[in-house]
Amino acid sequence: MLGGKDASRVFTDDDFEEAPDTIKEAVSEKDKIWAPNSQVQIDFLSSTEKEVLFSGGKGSGKSAALLVDPLRYCNNKNLRGLVIRRTMPELRELIGRARELYSKAFPGVKWKEQDKLFIFPSGAKIEFGYCDSEEDLERYKGQEYQWIGVDELTQFKHEEMIDKLLSCMRSTDSTLPNHFRATTNPTGPGAGWVKRRFLDRGESGKRITITNTVKINGVERTFTLTRKWFSSTIFDNVTLVDNNPEYVAQLASLPDNMREAYLFGKWLPEEGLAFNDFAQNKNKIVINPFPIPQSWEKIRGADWGYSSPAVCLWLAFDPEGTVYVYRELAVNDKKDPNKCDAAEFGTRVLAAQEKEYVRYGVLDGSAWARRGESAPSAADTMIYQGCSWIPADRSPHSRVQQKLLIHSYLKCGTDSEPKIKIFNTCKSLINCLSTLELDKHNNEDINTDMDDHAYDALRYALASKPHNYHPTTPFRSFISSSPMAPINSVFGY
Ligand SMILES: Nc1ncnc2c1ncn2[C@@H]1O[C@H](COP(=O)(O)OP(=O)(O)OP(=O)(O)O)[C@@H](O)[C@H]1O
Ligand SMILES: [Mg+2]
């Protein structure tokens, strides 16, 4: 329960029974403002893990518990909490509920509409915000929050957005937690990554421990992170079921899949993702950057676009044949007001690799398309200024073959490593592989209506390697028998 006179804690009934008389007296029955009404709300509110997800069907009491959770710390002037939804209209409903609850729990609380901020009598602050784009994210960067709550986590398509938000979560006050709390229905554009982050790692209600090893000045140190998730249904919220049987009937009459999700909180198998193998093994594939040894063979692959994104990836091969995507240049995002033309793209590619020896670059063949009678093609423009390319293989069936090739690099078992590693700085590629969907009409290929430019750059580069490549083969011997012979009949290099 949340006591009106001193709402410094959320009590479970057991807590309350064991509490000292002074506290029992301070929180009389009539002062009760809110109490958890299900075991799952109690468990969620009493979790000590750093990241906790309250998953479930409709109306199980997730948002109510999320709003209450930070209140227990609001007697501490140092608390800065942040409640997030993806968009502003969604946030309004939550703010309305918070205003009612927070003013009852802390009668002196002030609401600053412009800043969407509650200021509690102690000085503690809880901010409400939305985060639908990189620009929105900017508002929170550089701030410090001890408690971050996200309502409807699967509405966030990219895990990266949440990870960036969580980089603002830290505390120098040891009496305050560092807690990320989230709620979600089991559907939505981000269902895949949310499922992998929580559900695929452990059972409901059990602590998940994730260990990360970091090298600091040559010494390896291990850091652990704890997570937990809970499953719930509307049947946990007895009051709602008793008072609104028609609502339950309405959920029960939904089509099969939606009924499973909304009434029973069931997570449905992921469908349509083109690279499930990437998603499942992301923790093995995405790695921290390290200096690439000079002796490793390096190539680059690019997809050129002016009105659509242009992406260049740099790949290095270790002596065992594992490929490392170690650098990315991504420009001309649709929203980018400063478009980069072919000449500038070439300049930036050369600048990024500086004095590095990159064996060759492979570029989307359409970059050779003529622009008018006399204007050079985008590829010619780049080559003229020293940024050389060979055209990518666009022969019939190459799209399907190249997709299969990427799968062969991504493949790994429980005890084996994938043959591709991607530096975590290659954001476009990681986003692309995480979200690309299959073509609904041809499940051997991806849906090309999506942002697939980084994927294209990767497949062009990987497919440019001779298929009989074996790591022990000296590079020159399979590029051509003579070092001076052109490697490609269209464009010598
Ligand atoms: N402990 C509680 N005491 C009183 N009412 C509660 C409690 N928990 C939830 N409720 C009420 O039950 C209803 C549903 O709760 P809530 O909105 O939190 O569910 P939800 O799981 O977030 O639903 P959705 O999946 O639709 O977002 C709300 O009217 C809320 O006020
Ligand atoms: Mg809710």
Short mmCIF file of C-alpha atoms and ligand atoms in Angstrom, two decimals:
data_model
loop_
_atom_site.label_atom_id
_atom_site.label_comp_id
_atom_site.label_asym_id
_atom_site.label_seq_id
_atom_site.Cartn_x
_atom_site.Cartn_y
_atom_site.Cartn_z
CA MET A 1 0.00 0.00 0.00
CA LEU A 2 1.04 3.57 -0.39
CA GLY A 3 0.57 5.56 2.78
CA GLY A 4 -0.70 9.12 2.50
CA LYS A 5 1.15 10.71 5.41
CA ASP A 6 4.50 9.20 4.66
CA ALA A 7 4.66 7.67 1.26
CA SER A 8 8.34 6.96 1.46
CA ARG A 9 7.69 3.26 0.85
CA VAL A 10 5.37 0.97 -0.95
CA PHE A 11 4.33 -1.70 1.52
CA THR A 12 3.19 -5.15 0.71
CA ASP A 13 0.70 -6.53 3.23
CA ASP A 14 3.45 -8.76 4.67
CA ASP A 15 5.78 -5.78 4.97
CA PHE A 16 3.08 -3.88 6.71
CA GLU A 17 2.43 -6.64 9.23
CA GLU A 18 6.11 -6.68 10.11
CA ALA A 19 6.51 -2.91 10.15
CA PRO A 20 7.22 -1.11 13.47
CA ASP A 21 4.16 0.28 15.25
CA THR A 22 5.23 3.84 14.51
CA ILE A 23 4.86 3.17 10.82
CA LYS A 24 1.61 1.27 11.30
CA GLU A 25 0.23 4.24 13.17
CA ALA A 26 1.47 6.68 10.57
CA VAL A 27 -0.30 4.79 7.82
CA SER A 28 -3.82 4.18 8.97
CA GLU A 29 -6.39 2.36 6.83
CA LYS A 30 -8.04 5.58 5.72
CA ASP A 31 -4.66 6.90 4.59
CA LYS A 32 -4.20 4.07 2.14
CA ILE A 33 -4.02 5.52 -1.31
CA TRP A 34 -2.92 2.59 -3.32
CA ALA A 35 -2.06 -1.04 -2.61
CA PRO A 36 -0.97 -3.76 -5.00
CA ASN A 37 -3.95 -5.91 -5.89
CA SER A 38 -2.14 -8.98 -7.19
CA GLN A 39 0.87 -11.11 -6.37
CA VAL A 40 2.50 -10.10 -9.63
CA GLN A 41 2.27 -6.39 -8.75
CA ILE A 42 3.82 -7.19 -5.35
CA ASP A 43 6.61 -9.15 -7.01
CA PHE A 44 7.24 -6.43 -9.58
CA LEU A 45 7.36 -3.71 -6.94
CA SER A 46 9.65 -5.67 -4.65
CA SER A 47 12.18 -6.64 -7.36
CA THR A 48 15.72 -5.50 -6.77
CA GLU A 49 17.11 -6.34 -10.22
CA LYS A 50 18.43 -3.50 -12.31
CA GLU A 51 16.08 -4.12 -15.24
CA VAL A 52 12.57 -5.48 -14.67
CA LEU A 53 9.87 -6.03 -17.26
CA PHE A 54 6.19 -6.34 -16.37
CA SER A 55 4.83 -8.22 -19.36
CA GLY A 56 1.25 -9.24 -19.85
CA GLY A 57 -2.12 -9.08 -21.49
CA LYS A 58 -4.40 -6.08 -21.38
CA GLY A 59 -5.48 -4.59 -18.06
CA SER A 60 -3.30 -6.70 -15.78
CA GLY A 61 -2.18 -3.65 -13.78
CA LYS A 62 1.20 -3.02 -15.39
CA SER A 63 1.04 0.75 -15.92
CA ALA A 64 -0.48 1.29 -12.47
CA ALA A 65 2.47 -0.50 -10.85
CA LEU A 66 4.97 1.37 -13.00
CA LEU A 67 3.62 4.76 -11.94
CA VAL A 68 3.72 3.81 -8.27
CA ASP A 69 7.20 2.31 -8.31
CA PRO A 70 9.32 5.51 -8.15
CA LEU A 71 7.14 7.12 -5.45
CA ARG A 72 8.88 5.19 -2.69
CA TYR A 73 12.08 7.19 -3.34
CA CYS A 74 10.43 10.59 -3.52
CA ASN A 75 11.38 11.53 0.03
CA ASN A 76 14.95 11.72 -1.20
CA LYS A 77 15.73 15.12 -2.67
CA ASN A 78 18.28 13.60 -5.03
CA LEU A 79 15.82 11.38 -6.88
CA ARG A 80 15.40 12.13 -10.54
CA GLY A 81 13.01 9.77 -12.28
CA LEU A 82 11.94 9.59 -15.91
CA VAL A 83 8.74 7.99 -17.20
CA ILE A 84 8.77 7.41 -20.94
CA ARG A 85 6.28 6.47 -23.62
CA ARG A 86 7.02 6.43 -27.30
CA THR A 87 4.80 9.30 -28.37
CA MET A 88 3.25 12.37 -26.79
CA PRO A 89 -0.45 11.38 -27.20
CA GLU A 90 0.28 8.07 -25.46
CA LEU A 91 2.05 9.94 -22.68
CA ARG A 92 -0.89 12.23 -21.91
CA GLU A 93 -3.06 9.44 -20.54
CA LEU A 94 -0.25 8.34 -18.25
CA ILE A 95 0.33 11.90 -17.02
CA GLY A 96 -3.35 12.23 -16.15
CA ARG A 97 -3.17 9.10 -14.01
CA ALA A 98 0.09 10.20 -12.39
CA ARG A 99 -1.29 13.64 -11.48
CA GLU A 100 -4.18 12.05 -9.63
CA LEU A 101 -2.04 9.50 -7.81
CA TYR A 102 1.00 11.65 -7.04
CA SER A 103 -1.01 14.54 -5.62
CA LYS A 104 -2.80 12.15 -3.27
CA ALA A 105 0.44 10.50 -2.17
CA PHE A 106 2.36 13.76 -1.77
CA PRO A 107 -0.13 16.60 -1.31
CA GLY A 108 2.57 19.24 -1.77
CA VAL A 109 3.73 17.94 -5.16
CA LYS A 110 3.94 20.53 -7.94
CA TRP A 111 3.28 19.80 -11.60
CA LYS A 112 5.16 21.87 -14.21
CA GLU A 113 3.17 21.43 -17.39
CA GLN A 114 5.77 22.92 -19.70
CA ASP A 115 8.57 20.68 -18.50
CA LYS A 116 6.22 17.72 -17.85
CA LEU A 117 7.80 17.54 -14.42
CA PHE A 118 6.62 16.67 -10.92
CA ILE A 119 8.55 18.36 -8.12
CA PHE A 120 7.99 16.69 -4.78
CA PRO A 121 8.15 18.50 -1.40
CA SER A 122 11.58 16.94 -0.74
CA GLY A 123 12.94 18.29 -4.04
CA ALA A 124 12.74 14.90 -5.78
CA LYS A 125 11.72 15.13 -9.43
CA ILE A 126 9.90 12.81 -11.81
CA GLU A 127 9.84 13.86 -15.44
CA PHE A 128 7.47 12.51 -18.09
CA GLY A 129 8.67 12.34 -21.65
CA TYR A 130 8.33 10.73 -25.03
CA CYS A 131 11.04 9.37 -27.26
CA ASP A 132 10.19 8.69 -30.88
CA SER A 133 13.40 9.73 -32.63
CA GLU A 134 17.08 10.51 -32.19
CA GLU A 135 16.13 14.18 -31.73
CA ASP A 136 13.81 13.29 -28.86
CA LEU A 137 16.63 11.28 -27.32
CA GLU A 138 18.85 14.36 -27.33
CA ARG A 139 16.64 15.87 -24.60
CA TYR A 140 17.71 13.18 -22.15
CA LYS A 141 21.36 12.82 -23.09
CA GLY A 142 23.68 14.33 -20.52
CA GLN A 143 21.01 14.14 -17.81
CA GLU A 144 21.30 11.79 -14.88
CA TYR A 145 18.35 9.66 -13.77
CA GLN A 146 18.32 7.04 -11.04
CA TRP A 147 15.02 5.53 -12.08
CA ILE A 148 13.76 5.15 -15.65
CA GLY A 149 10.37 3.63 -16.40
CA VAL A 150 9.17 2.84 -19.91
CA ASP A 151 5.51 2.09 -20.51
CA GLU A 152 4.81 -0.23 -23.47
CA LEU A 153 8.38 -1.19 -24.26
CA THR A 154 7.56 -3.11 -27.47
CA GLN A 155 6.37 0.12 -29.07
CA PHE A 156 10.07 0.98 -29.42
CA LYS A 157 11.20 -0.63 -32.62
CA HIS A 158 14.90 -0.40 -31.88
CA GLU A 159 16.60 -1.72 -28.77
CA GLU A 160 19.35 0.80 -29.39
CA MET A 161 17.00 3.66 -28.51
CA ILE A 162 16.36 2.16 -25.07
CA ASP A 163 20.04 1.36 -24.54
CA LYS A 164 20.91 4.98 -25.30
CA LEU A 165 18.26 6.11 -22.84
CA LEU A 166 19.64 3.76 -20.20
CA SER A 167 23.09 5.26 -20.61
CA CYS A 168 21.59 8.25 -18.70
CA MET A 169 20.81 6.02 -15.70
CA ARG A 170 23.32 6.31 -12.90
CA SER A 171 23.42 7.36 -9.28
CA THR A 172 26.01 8.84 -7.00
CA ASP A 173 23.63 8.60 -4.02
CA SER A 174 24.04 5.08 -2.62
CA THR A 175 20.59 5.24 -1.00
CA LEU A 176 18.95 5.51 -4.40
CA PRO A 177 18.60 2.61 -6.81
CA ASN A 178 19.59 2.39 -10.42
CA HIS A 179 16.43 0.89 -11.72
CA PHE A 180 14.99 0.43 -15.17
CA ARG A 181 11.37 -0.65 -15.03
CA ALA A 182 9.22 -1.38 -18.07
CA THR A 183 5.79 -2.66 -18.94
CA THR A 184 4.59 -4.22 -22.15
CA ASN A 185 1.95 -6.13 -24.02
CA PRO A 186 3.49 -9.05 -25.89
CA THR A 187 2.99 -7.48 -29.32
CA GLY A 188 4.34 -4.47 -31.17
CA PRO A 189 7.15 -3.51 -33.52
CA GLY A 190 9.80 -4.14 -30.88
CA ALA A 191 8.42 -7.49 -29.64
CA GLY A 192 11.40 -9.37 -31.08
CA TRP A 193 14.15 -7.57 -29.22
CA VAL A 194 12.17 -7.27 -25.98
CA LYS A 195 11.56 -11.03 -26.05
CA ARG A 196 15.24 -11.71 -26.61
CA ARG A 197 16.34 -9.25 -23.95
CA PHE A 198 14.13 -10.75 -21.23
CA LEU A 199 12.00 -13.79 -22.02
CA ASP A 200 14.52 -15.82 -23.98
CA ARG A 201 17.03 -15.50 -21.13
CA GLY A 202 15.08 -17.01 -18.26
CA GLU A 203 11.77 -17.96 -16.71
CA SER A 204 9.14 -15.54 -15.44
CA GLY A 205 9.96 -14.30 -11.94
CA LYS A 206 13.54 -15.70 -11.93
CA ARG A 207 16.62 -13.52 -11.75
CA ILE A 208 18.67 -13.36 -14.96
CA THR A 209 22.36 -12.57 -14.53
CA ILE A 210 24.35 -11.27 -17.47
CA THR A 211 28.10 -11.15 -17.25
CA ASN A 212 30.22 -8.82 -19.36
CA THR A 213 33.98 -8.89 -19.47
CA VAL A 214 35.79 -5.64 -20.18
CA LYS A 215 39.51 -5.17 -20.68
CA ILE A 216 40.79 -2.18 -18.72
CA ASN A 217 44.45 -1.32 -19.28
CA GLY A 218 45.03 -4.91 -20.39
CA VAL A 219 43.33 -6.37 -17.30
CA GLU A 220 40.04 -8.21 -17.76
CA ARG A 221 37.27 -7.22 -15.35
CA THR A 222 33.86 -8.82 -15.06
CA PHE A 223 30.69 -6.81 -14.56
CA THR A 224 27.27 -8.30 -13.94
CA LEU A 225 23.84 -6.97 -14.74
CA THR A 226 20.59 -8.39 -13.39
CA ARG A 227 17.23 -8.60 -15.13
CA LYS A 228 13.85 -10.11 -14.35
CA TRP A 229 10.51 -10.31 -16.10
CA PHE A 230 7.01 -11.17 -15.01
CA SER A 231 4.10 -12.56 -16.91
CA SER A 232 0.57 -11.42 -16.08
CA THR A 233 -3.00 -11.45 -17.37
CA ILE A 234 -6.15 -9.48 -16.72
CA PHE A 235 -7.16 -12.29 -14.36
CA ASP A 236 -4.48 -11.04 -11.96
CA ASN A 237 -6.43 -7.78 -11.70
CA VAL A 238 -9.45 -9.24 -9.94
CA THR A 239 -11.17 -5.90 -9.38
CA LEU A 240 -11.11 -5.10 -13.07
CA VAL A 241 -12.43 -8.54 -14.04
CA ASP A 242 -15.23 -8.34 -11.45
CA ASN A 243 -16.24 -4.81 -12.37
CA ASN A 244 -15.82 -5.10 -16.16
CA PRO A 245 -16.81 -8.60 -17.33
CA GLU A 246 -17.75 -7.11 -20.73
CA TYR A 247 -14.14 -5.99 -21.20
CA VAL A 248 -12.98 -9.58 -20.68
CA ALA A 249 -15.67 -10.76 -23.10
CA GLN A 250 -14.44 -8.23 -25.65
CA LEU A 251 -10.84 -9.51 -25.36
CA ALA A 252 -12.08 -13.09 -25.61
CA SER A 253 -13.81 -12.35 -28.90
CA LEU A 254 -10.64 -11.10 -30.61
CA PRO A 255 -9.11 -13.11 -33.49
CA ASP A 256 -6.92 -16.03 -32.31
CA ASN A 257 -3.51 -14.38 -32.25
CA MET A 258 -4.70 -11.17 -30.67
CA ARG A 259 -6.74 -13.06 -28.09
CA GLU A 260 -3.68 -15.08 -27.08
CA ALA A 261 -1.65 -11.89 -26.69
CA TYR A 262 -4.20 -9.53 -25.13
CA LEU A 263 -6.20 -11.93 -22.97
CA PHE A 264 -3.51 -14.43 -22.00
CA GLY A 265 -0.36 -12.33 -22.39
CA LYS A 266 1.20 -14.91 -24.74
CA TRP A 267 4.23 -13.97 -26.80
CA LEU A 268 3.79 -15.16 -30.34
CA PRO A 269 6.62 -16.71 -32.35
CA GLU A 270 8.48 -14.14 -34.35
CA GLU A 271 7.53 -14.11 -37.96
CA GLY A 272 8.91 -12.33 -40.90
CA LEU A 273 12.35 -11.31 -39.64
CA ALA A 274 14.91 -11.90 -42.37
CA PHE A 275 17.84 -12.48 -39.99
CA ASN A 276 16.58 -14.34 -36.94
CA ASP A 277 20.07 -15.87 -36.73
CA PHE A 278 21.52 -12.40 -36.22
CA ALA A 279 18.91 -11.52 -33.62
CA GLN A 280 19.45 -14.75 -31.69
CA ASN A 281 23.23 -14.54 -31.63
CA LYS A 282 23.63 -10.79 -31.44
CA ASN A 283 25.60 -11.04 -28.20
CA LYS A 284 28.21 -13.16 -30.01
CA ILE A 285 28.22 -11.14 -33.22
CA VAL A 286 28.24 -7.53 -31.99
CA ILE A 287 31.52 -6.81 -30.24
CA ASN A 288 33.50 -3.94 -28.81
CA PRO A 289 35.95 -2.39 -31.28
CA PHE A 290 39.64 -3.24 -31.14
CA PRO A 291 42.56 -2.17 -33.36
CA ILE A 292 42.55 -4.30 -36.51
CA PRO A 293 46.01 -5.82 -37.11
CA GLN A 294 47.70 -4.30 -40.12
CA SER A 295 48.33 -7.72 -41.66
CA TRP A 296 44.62 -8.61 -41.96
CA GLU A 297 43.18 -8.30 -45.42
CA LYS A 298 40.70 -5.40 -45.69
CA ILE A 299 38.04 -4.65 -48.26
CA ARG A 300 35.06 -2.31 -48.38
CA GLY A 301 31.53 -2.60 -49.73
CA ALA A 302 29.11 0.24 -50.42
CA ASP A 303 25.61 1.05 -51.51
CA TRP A 304 25.33 4.50 -53.03
CA GLY A 305 22.29 6.75 -52.73
CA TYR A 306 21.64 10.48 -52.73
CA SER A 307 17.92 10.66 -52.02
CA SER A 308 18.19 7.38 -50.10
CA PRO A 309 20.96 6.48 -47.62
CA ALA A 310 24.50 5.70 -48.80
CA VAL A 311 26.46 3.25 -46.67
CA CYS A 312 30.06 2.07 -46.84
CA LEU A 313 31.31 -0.80 -44.68
CA TRP A 314 34.90 -1.84 -44.10
CA LEU A 315 35.57 -5.55 -43.61
CA ALA A 316 38.73 -7.23 -42.33
CA PHE A 317 39.48 -10.95 -42.46
CA ASP A 318 41.49 -12.62 -39.72
CA PRO A 319 43.83 -15.53 -40.55
CA GLU A 320 41.06 -18.04 -39.66
CA GLY A 321 38.66 -16.44 -42.15
CA THR A 322 36.39 -14.68 -39.65
CA VAL A 323 35.24 -11.37 -41.05
CA TYR A 324 35.13 -8.25 -38.90
CA VAL A 325 32.94 -5.36 -40.00
CA TYR A 326 35.00 -2.71 -38.32
CA ARG A 327 33.89 0.62 -39.72
CA GLU A 328 30.80 2.17 -41.20
CA LEU A 329 30.09 5.41 -42.99
CA ALA A 330 26.36 6.11 -43.31
CA VAL A 331 25.09 9.34 -44.90
CA ASN A 332 22.05 10.75 -46.69
CA ASP A 333 19.51 9.54 -44.20
CA LYS A 334 16.05 10.63 -45.42
CA LYS A 335 15.81 13.27 -42.71
CA ASP A 336 19.39 14.46 -43.22
CA PRO A 337 19.29 18.08 -44.45
CA ASN A 338 23.00 18.04 -45.44
CA LYS A 339 23.07 15.68 -48.37
CA CYS A 340 26.39 14.32 -49.45
CA ASP A 341 27.00 14.03 -53.22
CA ALA A 342 29.09 11.32 -54.89
CA ALA A 343 32.27 13.40 -54.83
CA GLU A 344 31.95 14.11 -51.13
CA PHE A 345 31.06 10.51 -50.37
CA GLY A 346 34.26 9.40 -52.14
CA THR A 347 36.26 11.97 -50.18
CA ARG A 348 34.76 10.81 -46.91
CA VAL A 349 35.43 7.15 -47.69
CA LEU A 350 39.09 7.93 -48.37
CA ALA A 351 39.35 10.13 -45.27
CA ALA A 352 37.84 7.41 -43.05
CA GLN A 353 40.39 4.83 -44.11
CA GLU A 354 43.30 7.31 -44.12
CA LYS A 355 46.54 5.48 -44.81
CA GLU A 356 45.05 2.04 -44.29
CA TYR A 357 45.65 -0.45 -47.12
CA VAL A 358 42.23 -1.53 -48.32
CA ARG A 359 42.60 -4.12 -51.01
CA TYR A 360 39.55 -3.11 -53.05
CA GLY A 361 36.08 -1.64 -52.77
CA VAL A 362 32.89 -3.03 -54.25
CA LEU A 363 29.96 -0.77 -55.04
CA ASP A 364 26.36 -1.21 -56.14
CA GLY A 365 26.42 -1.56 -59.95
CA SER A 366 23.67 1.04 -60.38
CA ALA A 367 26.17 3.69 -59.29
CA TRP A 368 27.59 3.38 -62.84
CA ALA A 369 24.26 4.48 -64.35
CA ARG A 370 24.79 7.56 -66.55
CA ARG A 371 23.26 10.82 -65.44
CA GLY A 372 22.23 12.64 -68.64
CA GLU A 373 24.32 12.80 -71.80
CA SER A 374 27.60 14.01 -70.44
CA ALA A 375 27.51 13.91 -66.63
CA PRO A 376 29.73 11.18 -65.21
CA SER A 377 28.12 8.44 -63.16
CA ALA A 378 28.36 8.54 -59.36
CA ALA A 379 30.89 5.68 -59.53
CA ASP A 380 33.00 7.52 -62.17
CA THR A 381 32.97 10.65 -60.04
CA MET A 382 34.35 8.75 -57.04
CA ILE A 383 36.89 6.76 -59.06
CA TYR A 384 38.13 9.95 -60.77
CA GLN A 385 39.12 11.36 -57.41
CA GLY A 386 40.92 8.21 -56.34
CA CYS A 387 38.20 6.31 -54.52
CA SER A 388 38.23 3.13 -56.61
CA TRP A 389 35.44 0.63 -56.86
CA ILE A 390 34.50 -2.50 -58.74
CA PRO A 391 30.82 -3.15 -59.49
CA ALA A 392 28.98 -5.59 -57.28
CA ASP A 393 27.66 -8.84 -58.64
CA ARG A 394 24.07 -8.27 -59.70
CA SER A 395 23.67 -11.39 -61.81
CA PRO A 396 20.32 -13.26 -61.73
CA HIS A 397 19.80 -15.07 -58.44
CA SER A 398 22.64 -13.11 -56.84
CA ARG A 399 20.27 -11.54 -54.29
CA VAL A 400 19.16 -14.93 -52.97
CA GLN A 401 22.69 -16.35 -53.09
CA GLN A 402 24.10 -13.37 -51.24
CA LYS A 403 21.46 -13.64 -48.54
CA LEU A 404 22.36 -17.31 -48.06
CA LEU A 405 26.02 -16.31 -47.92
CA ILE A 406 25.31 -13.90 -45.05
CA HIS A 407 23.42 -16.66 -43.23
CA SER A 408 26.48 -18.92 -43.59
CA TYR A 409 28.61 -16.27 -41.88
CA LEU A 410 26.03 -15.70 -39.13
CA LYS A 411 25.64 -19.38 -38.35
CA CYS A 412 26.82 -20.53 -34.95
CA GLY A 413 25.99 -23.18 -32.41
CA THR A 414 25.97 -23.04 -28.62
CA ASP A 415 29.70 -23.84 -28.54
CA SER A 416 30.80 -22.33 -31.83
CA GLU A 417 31.38 -18.77 -32.91
CA PRO A 418 29.86 -17.05 -35.96
CA LYS A 419 32.19 -16.29 -38.86
CA ILE A 420 31.18 -12.63 -38.79
CA LYS A 421 31.72 -10.10 -36.02
CA ILE A 422 30.43 -6.55 -36.16
CA PHE A 423 31.90 -3.67 -34.16
CA ASN A 424 29.18 -2.06 -32.06
CA THR A 425 30.01 1.25 -33.72
CA CYS A 426 28.43 0.03 -36.99
CA LYS A 427 24.95 1.17 -35.97
CA SER A 428 23.22 1.19 -39.36
CA LEU A 429 24.27 -2.36 -40.13
CA ILE A 430 23.21 -3.60 -36.69
CA ASN A 431 19.84 -1.85 -36.97
CA CYS A 432 19.37 -3.16 -40.46
CA LEU A 433 20.10 -6.81 -39.62
CA SER A 434 17.94 -6.55 -36.48
CA THR A 435 14.86 -5.27 -38.28
CA LEU A 436 14.93 -6.34 -41.92
CA GLU A 437 11.89 -8.41 -42.78
CA LEU A 438 11.34 -11.06 -45.43
CA ASP A 439 9.61 -10.20 -48.66
CA LYS A 440 5.99 -11.27 -48.12
CA HIS A 441 5.83 -12.65 -51.68
CA ASN A 442 9.24 -14.28 -51.79
CA ASN A 443 10.60 -15.49 -48.49
CA GLU A 444 14.02 -16.16 -50.02
CA ASP A 445 14.65 -12.43 -50.21
CA ILE A 446 14.21 -9.42 -47.97
CA ASN A 447 11.54 -6.73 -48.14
CA THR A 448 13.29 -4.10 -50.27
CA ASP A 449 10.85 -1.38 -49.18
CA MET A 450 12.73 -1.26 -45.89
CA ASP A 451 16.01 0.53 -45.16
CA ASP A 452 18.29 -2.17 -46.57
CA HIS A 453 21.32 -0.09 -47.61
CA ALA A 454 23.73 -1.36 -44.97
CA TYR A 455 22.62 -4.91 -45.75
CA ASP A 456 23.29 -4.32 -49.45
CA ALA A 457 26.77 -2.97 -48.67
CA LEU A 458 27.49 -6.09 -46.62
CA ARG A 459 26.28 -8.59 -49.22
CA TYR A 460 28.19 -6.85 -52.03
CA ALA A 461 31.39 -7.02 -50.02
CA LEU A 462 31.02 -10.61 -48.83
CA ALA A 463 29.99 -11.86 -52.26
CA SER A 464 33.04 -10.22 -53.83
CA LYS A 465 35.24 -12.76 -52.05
CA PRO A 466 35.91 -15.78 -54.25
CA HIS A 467 33.73 -18.65 -53.09
CA ASN A 468 36.62 -21.11 -53.00
CA TYR A 469 38.29 -18.82 -50.51
CA HIS A 470 40.05 -20.66 -47.76
CA PRO A 471 41.75 -18.73 -45.00
CA THR A 472 45.08 -20.44 -45.57
CA THR A 473 45.09 -19.53 -49.26
CA PRO A 474 47.39 -16.57 -49.89
CA PHE A 475 45.08 -13.78 -51.07
CA ARG A 476 46.87 -13.04 -54.33
CA SER A 477 46.61 -16.60 -55.58
CA PHE A 478 42.85 -16.59 -55.74
CA ILE A 479 42.31 -13.02 -56.88
CA SER A 480 44.25 -13.79 -60.02
CA SER A 481 47.22 -15.85 -61.07
CA SER A 482 49.14 -12.71 -61.87
CA PRO A 483 49.26 -9.76 -59.52
CA MET A 484 48.86 -7.40 -62.49
CA ALA A 485 45.81 -9.07 -64.05
CA PRO A 486 42.47 -7.32 -63.54
CA ILE A 487 40.34 -9.01 -60.92
CA ASN A 488 37.18 -8.27 -62.78
CA SER A 489 36.39 -8.25 -66.49
CA VAL A 490 34.28 -5.07 -66.26
CA PHE A 491 36.61 -2.93 -64.28
CA GLY A 492 40.29 -3.57 -63.74
CA TYR A 493 41.72 -2.71 -60.38
N1 LIG B 1 -3.43 -2.05 -7.39
C1 LIG B 1 -4.47 -1.48 -7.97
N2 LIG B 1 -5.44 -0.89 -7.23
C2 LIG B 1 -6.52 -0.33 -7.83
N3 LIG B 1 -6.71 -0.29 -9.16
C3 LIG B 1 -5.76 -0.84 -9.93
C4 LIG B 1 -4.59 -1.47 -9.38
N4 LIG B 1 -3.84 -1.92 -10.39
C5 LIG B 1 -4.49 -1.60 -11.53
N5 LIG B 1 -5.64 -0.96 -11.25
C6 LIG B 1 -6.62 -0.45 -12.23
O1 LIG B 1 -6.87 -1.46 -13.21
C7 LIG B 1 -7.01 -0.88 -14.50
C8 LIG B 1 -6.00 -1.52 -15.45
O2 LIG B 1 -4.70 -1.24 -14.96
P1 LIG B 1 -3.50 -0.78 -15.91
O3 LIG B 1 -3.94 0.30 -16.81
O4 LIG B 1 -2.36 -0.52 -15.03
O5 LIG B 1 -3.32 -2.11 -16.74
P2 LIG B 1 -2.26 -2.41 -17.88
O6 LIG B 1 -1.76 -3.77 -17.63
O7 LIG B 1 -1.27 -1.32 -17.99
O8 LIG B 1 -3.22 -2.41 -19.15
P3 LIG B 1 -2.81 -2.24 -20.70
O9 LIG B 1 -2.19 -3.52 -21.12
O10 LIG B 1 -4.13 -2.02 -21.39
O11 LIG B 1 -1.90 -1.07 -20.79
C9 LIG B 1 -6.81 0.61 -14.33
O12 LIG B 1 -8.06 1.23 -14.22
C10 LIG B 1 -6.06 0.72 -13.00
O13 LIG B 1 -6.31 1.93 -12.35
MG MG B 2 -0.72 -0.04 -19.55
#
